[in-house]
Coordinates of C-alpha atoms in Angstrom, one line a residue:
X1 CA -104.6 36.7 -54.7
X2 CA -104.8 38.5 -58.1
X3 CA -101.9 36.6 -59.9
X4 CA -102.1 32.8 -58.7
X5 CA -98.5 32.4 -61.1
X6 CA -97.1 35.2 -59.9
X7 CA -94.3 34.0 -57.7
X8 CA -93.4 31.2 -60.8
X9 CA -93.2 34.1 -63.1
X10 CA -91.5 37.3 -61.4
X11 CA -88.0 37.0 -59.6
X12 CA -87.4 38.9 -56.6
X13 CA -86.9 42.9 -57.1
X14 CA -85.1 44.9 -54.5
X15 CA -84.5 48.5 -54.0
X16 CA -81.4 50.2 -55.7
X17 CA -78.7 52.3 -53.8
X18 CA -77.0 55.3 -54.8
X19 CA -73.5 54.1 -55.3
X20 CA -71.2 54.1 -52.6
X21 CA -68.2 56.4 -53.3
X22 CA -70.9 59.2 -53.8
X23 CA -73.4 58.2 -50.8
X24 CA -70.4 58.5 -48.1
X25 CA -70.0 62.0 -48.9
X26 CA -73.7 62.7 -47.2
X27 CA -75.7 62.0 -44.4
X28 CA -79.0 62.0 -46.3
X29 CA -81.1 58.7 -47.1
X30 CA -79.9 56.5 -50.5
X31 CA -82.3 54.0 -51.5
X32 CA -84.0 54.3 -54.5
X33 CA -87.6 53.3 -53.6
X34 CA -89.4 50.8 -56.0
X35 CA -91.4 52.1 -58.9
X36 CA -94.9 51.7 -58.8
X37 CA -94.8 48.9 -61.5
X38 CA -92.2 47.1 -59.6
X39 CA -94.2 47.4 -56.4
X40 CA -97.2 45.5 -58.2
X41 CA -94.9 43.2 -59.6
X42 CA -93.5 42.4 -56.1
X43 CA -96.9 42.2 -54.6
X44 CA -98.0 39.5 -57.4
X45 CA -95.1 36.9 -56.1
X46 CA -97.1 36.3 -52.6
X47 CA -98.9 33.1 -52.7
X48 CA -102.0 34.0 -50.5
X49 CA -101.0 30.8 -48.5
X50 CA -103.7 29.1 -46.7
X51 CA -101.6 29.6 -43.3
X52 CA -99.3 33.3 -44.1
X53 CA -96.4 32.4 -41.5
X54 CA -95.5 36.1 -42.7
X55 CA -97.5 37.1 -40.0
X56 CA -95.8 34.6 -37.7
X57 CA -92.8 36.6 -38.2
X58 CA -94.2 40.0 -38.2
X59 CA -94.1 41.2 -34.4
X60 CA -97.1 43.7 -35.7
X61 CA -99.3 41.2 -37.0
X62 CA -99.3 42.8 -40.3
X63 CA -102.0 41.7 -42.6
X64 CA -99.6 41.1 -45.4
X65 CA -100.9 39.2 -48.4
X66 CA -104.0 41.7 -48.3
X67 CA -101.7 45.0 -49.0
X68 CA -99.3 43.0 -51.3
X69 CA -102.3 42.0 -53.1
X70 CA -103.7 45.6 -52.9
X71 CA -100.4 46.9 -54.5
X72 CA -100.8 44.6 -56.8
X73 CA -104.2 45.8 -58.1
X74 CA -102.5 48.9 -57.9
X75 CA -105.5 50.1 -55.1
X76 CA -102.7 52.2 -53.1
X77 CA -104.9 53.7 -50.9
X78 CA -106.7 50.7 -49.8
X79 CA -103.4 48.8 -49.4
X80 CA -102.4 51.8 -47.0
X81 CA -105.7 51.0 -45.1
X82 CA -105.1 47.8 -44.5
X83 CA -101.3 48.2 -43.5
X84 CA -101.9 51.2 -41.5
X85 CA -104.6 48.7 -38.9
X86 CA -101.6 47.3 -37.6
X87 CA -98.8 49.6 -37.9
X88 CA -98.6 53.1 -36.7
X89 CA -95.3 54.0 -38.0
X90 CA -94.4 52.0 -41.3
X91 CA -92.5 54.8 -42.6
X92 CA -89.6 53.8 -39.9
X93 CA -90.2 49.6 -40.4
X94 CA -89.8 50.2 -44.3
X95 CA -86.7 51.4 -43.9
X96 CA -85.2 50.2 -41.0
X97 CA -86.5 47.0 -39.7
X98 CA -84.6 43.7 -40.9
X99 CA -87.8 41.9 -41.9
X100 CA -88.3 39.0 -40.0
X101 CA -91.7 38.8 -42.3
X102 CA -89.5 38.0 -45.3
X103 CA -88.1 35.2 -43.0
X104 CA -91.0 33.4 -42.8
X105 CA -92.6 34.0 -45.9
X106 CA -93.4 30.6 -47.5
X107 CA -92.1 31.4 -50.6
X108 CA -88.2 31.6 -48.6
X109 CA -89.0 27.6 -48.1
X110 CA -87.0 27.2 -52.0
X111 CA -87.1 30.3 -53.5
X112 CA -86.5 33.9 -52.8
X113 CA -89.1 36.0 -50.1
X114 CA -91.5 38.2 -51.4
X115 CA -89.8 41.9 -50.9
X116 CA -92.3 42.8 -47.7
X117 CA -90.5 45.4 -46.6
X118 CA -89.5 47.2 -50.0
X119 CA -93.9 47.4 -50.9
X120 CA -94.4 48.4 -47.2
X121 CA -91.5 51.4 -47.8
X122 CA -93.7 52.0 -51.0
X123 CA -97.3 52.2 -49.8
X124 CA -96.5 54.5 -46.8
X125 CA -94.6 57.1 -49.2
X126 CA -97.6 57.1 -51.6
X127 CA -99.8 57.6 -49.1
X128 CA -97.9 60.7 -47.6
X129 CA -97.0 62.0 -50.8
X130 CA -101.3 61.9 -52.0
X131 CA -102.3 63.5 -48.6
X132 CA -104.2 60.5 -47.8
X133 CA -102.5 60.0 -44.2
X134 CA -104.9 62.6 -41.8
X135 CA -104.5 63.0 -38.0
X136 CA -107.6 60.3 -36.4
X137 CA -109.1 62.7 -33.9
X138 CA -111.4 61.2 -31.1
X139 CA -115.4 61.8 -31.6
X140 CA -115.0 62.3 -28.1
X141 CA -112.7 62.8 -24.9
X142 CA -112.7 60.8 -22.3
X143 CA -111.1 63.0 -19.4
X144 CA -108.7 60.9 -18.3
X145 CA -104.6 62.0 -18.6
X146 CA -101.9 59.5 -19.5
X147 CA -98.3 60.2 -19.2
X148 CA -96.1 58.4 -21.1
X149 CA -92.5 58.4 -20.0
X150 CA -89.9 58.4 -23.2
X151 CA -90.5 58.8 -26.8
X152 CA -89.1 56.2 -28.4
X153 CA -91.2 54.1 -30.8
X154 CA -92.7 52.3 -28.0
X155 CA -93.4 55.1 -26.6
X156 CA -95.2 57.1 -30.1
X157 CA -96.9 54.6 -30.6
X158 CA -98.6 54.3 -27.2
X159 CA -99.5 57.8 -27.1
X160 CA -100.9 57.3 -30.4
X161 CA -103.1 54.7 -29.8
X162 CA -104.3 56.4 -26.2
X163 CA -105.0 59.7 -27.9
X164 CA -106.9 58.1 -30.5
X165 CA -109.1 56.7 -27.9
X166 CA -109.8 60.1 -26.5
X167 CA -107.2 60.2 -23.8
X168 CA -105.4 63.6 -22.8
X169 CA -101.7 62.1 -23.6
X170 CA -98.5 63.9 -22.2
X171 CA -94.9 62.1 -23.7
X172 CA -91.8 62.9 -21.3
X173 CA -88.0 63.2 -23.2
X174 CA -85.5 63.9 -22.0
X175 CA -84.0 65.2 -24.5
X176 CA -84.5 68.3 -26.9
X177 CA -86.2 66.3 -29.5
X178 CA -88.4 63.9 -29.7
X179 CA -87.7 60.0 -31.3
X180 CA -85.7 58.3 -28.7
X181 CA -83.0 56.0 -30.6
X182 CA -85.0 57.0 -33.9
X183 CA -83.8 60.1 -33.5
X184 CA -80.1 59.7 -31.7
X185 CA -79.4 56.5 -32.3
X186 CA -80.1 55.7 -36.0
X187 CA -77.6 57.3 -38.8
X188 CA -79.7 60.1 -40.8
X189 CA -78.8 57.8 -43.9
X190 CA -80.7 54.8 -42.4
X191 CA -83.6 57.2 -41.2
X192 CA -84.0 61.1 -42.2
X193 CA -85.5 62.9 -39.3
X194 CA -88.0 65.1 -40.7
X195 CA -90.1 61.4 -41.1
X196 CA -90.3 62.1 -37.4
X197 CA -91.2 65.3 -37.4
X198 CA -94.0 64.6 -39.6
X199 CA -95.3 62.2 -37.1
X200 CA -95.1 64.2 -34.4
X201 CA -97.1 67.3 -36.3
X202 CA -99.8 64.1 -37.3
X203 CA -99.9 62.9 -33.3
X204 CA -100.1 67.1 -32.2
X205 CA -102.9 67.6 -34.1
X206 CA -104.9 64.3 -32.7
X207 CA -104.0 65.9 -29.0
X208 CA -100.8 64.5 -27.7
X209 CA -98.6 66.6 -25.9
X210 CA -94.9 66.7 -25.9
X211 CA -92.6 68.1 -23.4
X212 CA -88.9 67.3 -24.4
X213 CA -86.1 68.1 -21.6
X214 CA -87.6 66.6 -18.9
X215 CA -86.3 64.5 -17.0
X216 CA -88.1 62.1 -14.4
X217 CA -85.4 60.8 -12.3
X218 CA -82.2 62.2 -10.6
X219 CA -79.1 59.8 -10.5
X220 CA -76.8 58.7 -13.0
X221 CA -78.0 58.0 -16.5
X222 CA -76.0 55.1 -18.6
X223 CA -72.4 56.5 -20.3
X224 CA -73.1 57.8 -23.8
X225 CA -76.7 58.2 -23.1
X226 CA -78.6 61.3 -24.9
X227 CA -79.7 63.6 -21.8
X228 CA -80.6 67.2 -22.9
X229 CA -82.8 67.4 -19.8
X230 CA -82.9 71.0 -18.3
X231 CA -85.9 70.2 -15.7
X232 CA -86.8 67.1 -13.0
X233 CA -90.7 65.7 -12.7
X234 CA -90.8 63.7 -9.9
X235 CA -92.9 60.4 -10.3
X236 CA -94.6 60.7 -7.1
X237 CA -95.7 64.1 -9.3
X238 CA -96.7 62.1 -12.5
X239 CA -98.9 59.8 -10.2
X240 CA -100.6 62.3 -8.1
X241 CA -101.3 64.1 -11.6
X242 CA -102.1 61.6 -14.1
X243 CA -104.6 58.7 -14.2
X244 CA -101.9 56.5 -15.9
X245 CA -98.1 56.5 -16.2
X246 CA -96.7 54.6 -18.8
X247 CA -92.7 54.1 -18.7
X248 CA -91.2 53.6 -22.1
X249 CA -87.6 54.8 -21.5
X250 CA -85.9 51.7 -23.8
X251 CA -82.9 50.6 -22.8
X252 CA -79.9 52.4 -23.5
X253 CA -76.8 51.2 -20.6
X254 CA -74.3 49.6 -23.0
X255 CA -72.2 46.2 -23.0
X256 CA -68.5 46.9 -21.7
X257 CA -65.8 45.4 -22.3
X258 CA -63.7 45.5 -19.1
X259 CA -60.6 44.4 -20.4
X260 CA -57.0 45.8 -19.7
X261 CA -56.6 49.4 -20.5
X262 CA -60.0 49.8 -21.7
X263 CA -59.6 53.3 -19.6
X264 CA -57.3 54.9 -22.0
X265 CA -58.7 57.6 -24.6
X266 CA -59.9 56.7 -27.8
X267 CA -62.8 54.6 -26.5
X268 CA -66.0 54.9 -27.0
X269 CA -69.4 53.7 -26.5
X270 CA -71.1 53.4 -29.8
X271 CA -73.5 55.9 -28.6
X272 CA -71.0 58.1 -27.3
X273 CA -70.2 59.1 -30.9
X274 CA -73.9 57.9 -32.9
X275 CA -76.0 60.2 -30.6
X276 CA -73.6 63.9 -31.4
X277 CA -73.3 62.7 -34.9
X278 CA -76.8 62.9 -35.3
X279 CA -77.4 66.4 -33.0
X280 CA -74.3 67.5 -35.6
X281 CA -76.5 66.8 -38.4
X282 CA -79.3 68.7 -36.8
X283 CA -77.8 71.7 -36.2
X284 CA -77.3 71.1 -32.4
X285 CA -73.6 70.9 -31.9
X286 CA -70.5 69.2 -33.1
X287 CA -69.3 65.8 -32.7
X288 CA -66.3 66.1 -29.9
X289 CA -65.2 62.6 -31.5
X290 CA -63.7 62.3 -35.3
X291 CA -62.7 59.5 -37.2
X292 CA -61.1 61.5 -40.1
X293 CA -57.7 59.9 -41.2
X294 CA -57.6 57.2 -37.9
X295 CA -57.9 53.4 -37.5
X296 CA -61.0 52.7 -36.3
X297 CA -61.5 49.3 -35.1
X298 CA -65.6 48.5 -34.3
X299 CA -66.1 45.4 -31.7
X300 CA -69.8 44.1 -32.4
X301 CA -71.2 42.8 -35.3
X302 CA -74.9 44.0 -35.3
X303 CA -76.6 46.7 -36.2
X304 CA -74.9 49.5 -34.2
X305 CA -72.2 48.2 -35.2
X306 CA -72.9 48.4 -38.6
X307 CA -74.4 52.1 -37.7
X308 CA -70.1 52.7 -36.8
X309 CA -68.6 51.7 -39.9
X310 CA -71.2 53.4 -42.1
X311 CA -70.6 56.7 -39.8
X312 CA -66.8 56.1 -40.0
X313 CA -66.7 55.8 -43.6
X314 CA -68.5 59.6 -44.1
X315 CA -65.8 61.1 -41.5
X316 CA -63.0 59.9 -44.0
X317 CA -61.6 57.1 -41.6
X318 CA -58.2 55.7 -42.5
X319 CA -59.0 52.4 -42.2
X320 CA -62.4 50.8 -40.7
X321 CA -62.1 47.0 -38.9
X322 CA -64.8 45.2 -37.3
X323 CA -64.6 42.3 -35.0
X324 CA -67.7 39.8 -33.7
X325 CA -66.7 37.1 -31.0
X326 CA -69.1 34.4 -33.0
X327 CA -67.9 32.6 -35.6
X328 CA -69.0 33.4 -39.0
X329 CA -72.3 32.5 -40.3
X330 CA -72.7 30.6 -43.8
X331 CA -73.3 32.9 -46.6
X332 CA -77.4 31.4 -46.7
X333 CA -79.4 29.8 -44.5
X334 CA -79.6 26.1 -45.3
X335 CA -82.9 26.0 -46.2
X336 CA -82.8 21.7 -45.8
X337 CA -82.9 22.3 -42.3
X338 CA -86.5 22.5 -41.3
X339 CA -85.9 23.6 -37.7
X340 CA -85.1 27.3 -39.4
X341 CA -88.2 28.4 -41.3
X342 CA -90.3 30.3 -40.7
X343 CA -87.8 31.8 -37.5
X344 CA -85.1 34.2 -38.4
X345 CA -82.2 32.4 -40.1
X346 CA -78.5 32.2 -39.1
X347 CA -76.9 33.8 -41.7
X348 CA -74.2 36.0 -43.4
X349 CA -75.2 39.6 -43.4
X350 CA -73.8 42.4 -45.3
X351 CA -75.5 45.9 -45.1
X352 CA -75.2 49.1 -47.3
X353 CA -72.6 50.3 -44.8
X354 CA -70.2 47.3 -45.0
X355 CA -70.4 48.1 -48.8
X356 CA -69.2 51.2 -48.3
X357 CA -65.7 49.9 -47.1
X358 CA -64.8 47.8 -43.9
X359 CA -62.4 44.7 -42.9
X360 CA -64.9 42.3 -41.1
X361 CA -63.1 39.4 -39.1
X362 CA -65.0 36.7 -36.7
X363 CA -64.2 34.8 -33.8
X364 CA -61.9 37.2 -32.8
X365 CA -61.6 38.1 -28.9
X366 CA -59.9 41.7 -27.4
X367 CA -57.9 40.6 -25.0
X368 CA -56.1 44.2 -23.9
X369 CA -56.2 48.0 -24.9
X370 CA -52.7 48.8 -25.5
X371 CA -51.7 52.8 -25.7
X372 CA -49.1 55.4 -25.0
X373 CA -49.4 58.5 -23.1
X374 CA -53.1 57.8 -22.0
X375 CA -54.3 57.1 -25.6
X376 CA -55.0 53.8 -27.3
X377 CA -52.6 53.0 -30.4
X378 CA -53.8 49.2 -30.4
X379 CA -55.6 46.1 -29.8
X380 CA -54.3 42.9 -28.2
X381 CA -56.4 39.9 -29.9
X382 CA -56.8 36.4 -30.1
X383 CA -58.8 33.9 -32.1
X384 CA -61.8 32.4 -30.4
X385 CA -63.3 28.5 -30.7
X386 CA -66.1 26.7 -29.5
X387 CA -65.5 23.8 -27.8
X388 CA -68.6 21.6 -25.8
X389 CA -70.5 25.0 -26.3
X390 CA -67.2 27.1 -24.2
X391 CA -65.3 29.7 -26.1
X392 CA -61.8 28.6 -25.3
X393 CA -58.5 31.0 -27.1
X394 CA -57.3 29.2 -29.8
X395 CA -53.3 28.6 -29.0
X396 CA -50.7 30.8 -31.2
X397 CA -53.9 33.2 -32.3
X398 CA -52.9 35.7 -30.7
X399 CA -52.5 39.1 -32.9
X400 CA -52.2 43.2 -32.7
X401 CA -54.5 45.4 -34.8
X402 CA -53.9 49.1 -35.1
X403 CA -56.4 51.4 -33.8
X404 CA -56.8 55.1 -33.4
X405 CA -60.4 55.2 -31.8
X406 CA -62.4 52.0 -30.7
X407 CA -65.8 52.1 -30.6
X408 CA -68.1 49.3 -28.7
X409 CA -70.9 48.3 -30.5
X410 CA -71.6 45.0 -28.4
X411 CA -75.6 45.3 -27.5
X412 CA -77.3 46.5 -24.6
X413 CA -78.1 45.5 -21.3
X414 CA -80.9 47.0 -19.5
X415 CA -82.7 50.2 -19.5
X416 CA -81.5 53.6 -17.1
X417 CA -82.0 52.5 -13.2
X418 CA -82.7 55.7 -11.6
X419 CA -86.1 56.0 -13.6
X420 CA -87.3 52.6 -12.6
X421 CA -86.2 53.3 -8.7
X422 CA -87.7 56.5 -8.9
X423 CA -90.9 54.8 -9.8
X424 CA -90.2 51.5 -7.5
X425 CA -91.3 49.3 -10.3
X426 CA -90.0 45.4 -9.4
X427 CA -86.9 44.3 -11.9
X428 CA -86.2 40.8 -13.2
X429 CA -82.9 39.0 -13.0
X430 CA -82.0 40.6 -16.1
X431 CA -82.7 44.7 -14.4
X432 CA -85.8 45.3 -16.9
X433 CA -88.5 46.3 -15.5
X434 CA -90.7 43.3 -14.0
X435 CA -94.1 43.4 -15.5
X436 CA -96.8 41.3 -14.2
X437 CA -99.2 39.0 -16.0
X438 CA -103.0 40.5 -16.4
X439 CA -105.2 38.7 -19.0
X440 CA -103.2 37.5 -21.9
X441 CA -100.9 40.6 -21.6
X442 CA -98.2 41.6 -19.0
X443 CA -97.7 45.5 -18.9
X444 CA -99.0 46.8 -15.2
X445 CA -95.9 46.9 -13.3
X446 CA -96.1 46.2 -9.8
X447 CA -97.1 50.0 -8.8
X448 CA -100.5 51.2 -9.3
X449 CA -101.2 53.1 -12.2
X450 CA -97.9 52.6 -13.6
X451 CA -97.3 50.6 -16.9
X452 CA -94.1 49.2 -19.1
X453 CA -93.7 48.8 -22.4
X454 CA -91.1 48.3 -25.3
X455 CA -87.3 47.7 -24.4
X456 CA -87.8 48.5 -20.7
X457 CA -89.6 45.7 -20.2
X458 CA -88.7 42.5 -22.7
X459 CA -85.0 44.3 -23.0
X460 CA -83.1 45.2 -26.1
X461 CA -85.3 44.8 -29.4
X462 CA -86.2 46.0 -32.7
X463 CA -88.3 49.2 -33.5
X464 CA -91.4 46.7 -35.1
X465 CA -91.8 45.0 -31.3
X466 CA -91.1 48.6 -29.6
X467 CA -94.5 49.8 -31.6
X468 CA -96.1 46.1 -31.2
X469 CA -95.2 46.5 -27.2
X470 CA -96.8 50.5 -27.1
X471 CA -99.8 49.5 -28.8
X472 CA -101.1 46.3 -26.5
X473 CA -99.5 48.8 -23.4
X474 CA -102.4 51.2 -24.8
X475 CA -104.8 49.2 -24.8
X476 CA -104.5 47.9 -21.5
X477 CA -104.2 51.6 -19.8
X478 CA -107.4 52.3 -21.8
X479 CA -108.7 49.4 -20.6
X480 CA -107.8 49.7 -16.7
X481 CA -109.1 52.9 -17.0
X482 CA -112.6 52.9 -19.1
X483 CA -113.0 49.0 -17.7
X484 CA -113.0 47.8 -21.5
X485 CA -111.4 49.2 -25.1
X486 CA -112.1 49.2 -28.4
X487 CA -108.2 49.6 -29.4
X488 CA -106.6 46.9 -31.9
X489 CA -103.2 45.3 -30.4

């Protein structure tokens, strides 16, 4: 702990946008990263508590008051030492992960969180920028072949790890590129793509192979999935070839909403309109679906969602309305409750892309598509209340909303089928894939030599416990294989 006054003598500092009105004319990235001054100043407010519940709330285990220290002694390449131990990828966490490390920091008991994320964006930039970040290639090879099934960030990470420990690794995608959601799901402005490109030119040179339109599983995917693939693998094939199979596929089948006329045109999946906004960007087709001059109306209040509006707003949209079926959350967490810290807090949450422009309403329930000719023109809502923990309609609520497109942003429930049933891995009540308990870890699924990790097996997630999930699946195929490992989880 360099500065033991710090947090009593520097206020928070956060990241600065480019303003909105010029931001929504571009896809690219527009946060102003934190000056190198700023990031020491920053790194001075953490406390060095005697129990860092920062690492409670970090999925990754980051060592955190070490690099915030580091970045405070200005020792940049040290602090990117110490933060890359635990994290394979903080170049996609510093930008896109919602901190739950900031949650738990002690300081958030009665005063504002150290900035976590903002010195973690700032270390991993400095250290690509200096050159300092070098592929880790094995002393030696170990002979045995790993396939890992998806390229997600559970899935990088994995093969990461594996290859590191000498392991001939071979990622599956389905699709033309490689990233998963990273790559298809996540707006460019959230999360440039070259950042994965980068990795995967770091992960080529330490051995892993990629193989992108491949596909491992005939049957239906989920609607609005990405599926570029252009070949079929068999599993029995991935089996009788590999020593290990690790499935990391996510989970990408959406959350309908089956109400009346929700089979008129105009609605989408979220993804059905994220994923070719992203390939647009890339050079790999147009978007069949615009939002220029229309009424878009968004139905989820998370992060896709969020992903929607901020989309919507760059196609010119007419008008941009989102609706969430939970009430709305205070505007701060009430920190007198002790039964909040260090967990993630209830609370109101605003992102760059509702700043852009959006009508955000709560409570609110879609009770029918209405249309004409085939093609939505409207929703029929009503007002939603919780009463003895039931959502009941509130009487008289009931209201129309214009809409032009509709796009449901409302979660997801449970990774692609066919791939799991190709494999005959077990599925829990939920249809993730059913992973059973070996040591303090649960990622062997029920068929020999195949493993689970990420959002395929613990369900829908965030990026930081996709990587957390790929690295401990690593270390127990390396494990299972070489009957011990030396890999950190």
């Amino acid at each position: 702990m360099g500065k033991i006054t710090g947090f009593l003598e520097q206020e928070r500092l956060t990241p600065t946008y480019e303003a909105p009105e010029s931001r929504v004319k571009h896809y690219k990235e527009f946060l102003y990263a934190l000056s190198d001054s700023d990031a020491a100043k920053q790194g001075s407010r953490c406390m060095d508590c005697g129990i860092p519940f920062c690492h409670n709330g970090c999925p990754i285990n980051n060592i955190i008051p070490d690099f915030n220290d580091l970045v405070y002694q200005q020792d940049w390449q040290a602090a990117l030492a110490v933060l890359s131990l635990t994290n394979n990828f903080p170049e996609f966490t510093g930008r896109i992960c919602p901190a739950p490390c900031e949650a738990a920091c002690t300081l958030n008991i009665n005063n504002d969180p150290v900035g976590i994320k903002s010195i973690e964006h700032a270390i991993i930039d400095k250290g690509w920028a200096n050159g300092w970040i070098t592929p880790e290639i094995p002393a030696k090879k170990t002979g045995k072949k790993v396939a890992v099934v998806g390229s997600g960030p559970a899935g990088l990470a994995c093969a990461q790890q594996l290859a590191r420990a000498g392991h001939d690794v071979t990622v599956y995608e389905k699709n033309s590129r490689i990233g998963g959601l990273l790559r298809y799901g996540i707006p460019d402005f959230k999360l440039e793509k070259w950042l994965i490109d980068r990795r995967m030119g770091q992960m080529q040179a330490e051995g892993v192979t990629f193989k992108t339109g491949v596909a491992i599983a005939t049957g239906d995917y989920p609607q609005g999935c990405a599926n570029d693939a252009k070949t079929v693998v068999t599993a029995d094939e991935l089996k009788k070839k590999y020593d290990a199979v690790v499935l990391a596929i996510g989970s990408e089948t959406p959350r309908d909403l089956p109400a009346p006329g929700r089979d008129l045109k105009g609605i989408h999946f979220a993804l059905e309109w994220l994923i070719p906004q992203n390939k647009t960007n890339a050079g790999d087709g147009d978007n069949p679906i615009n939002a220029a001059g229309k009424h878009v109306v968004v139905i989820g209040g998370g992060d896709t969602g969020s992903d929607c509006v901020g989309t919507a707003n760059r196609h010119g949209a007419k008008s941009i309305t989102q609706f969430e079926v939970m009430p709305r959350p205070r505007d701060v967490e009430d920190k007198s409750v002790t039964s909040v810290w260090p967990y993630w807090p209830m609370k109101m949450r605003t992102s760059s892309s509702h700043d852009e422009g959006v009508e955000r309403d709560w409570s609110v329930n879609t009770k029918a598509f209405i249309g004409k000719n085939g093609k939505i023109e409207k929703l029929q809502c009503v007002r939603i209340e919780f009463v003895g923990g039931k959502m009941v309609e509130a009487e008289g609520s009931e209201f129309d909303v214009k809409a032009d497109l509709v796009l449901l942003a409302m979660g997801f429930v449970h990774p692609a089928q066919a791939v799991l049933d190709a494999f005959g891995v077990d599925k829990d009540a939920r249809n993730n894939a059913n992973a059973l308990t070996v040591g303090d870890t649960a990622y062997h699924s029920n068929v020999d030599k195949v493993f689970v990790a990420g959002d395929v097996r613990r369900g829908q997630s965030l990026v930081v416990w996709a990587i957390k999930e790929g690295r401990q699946a690593a270390y127990e195929v390396d494990k299972t294989l070489m009957g011990s490992s030396n890999l950190p989880w």
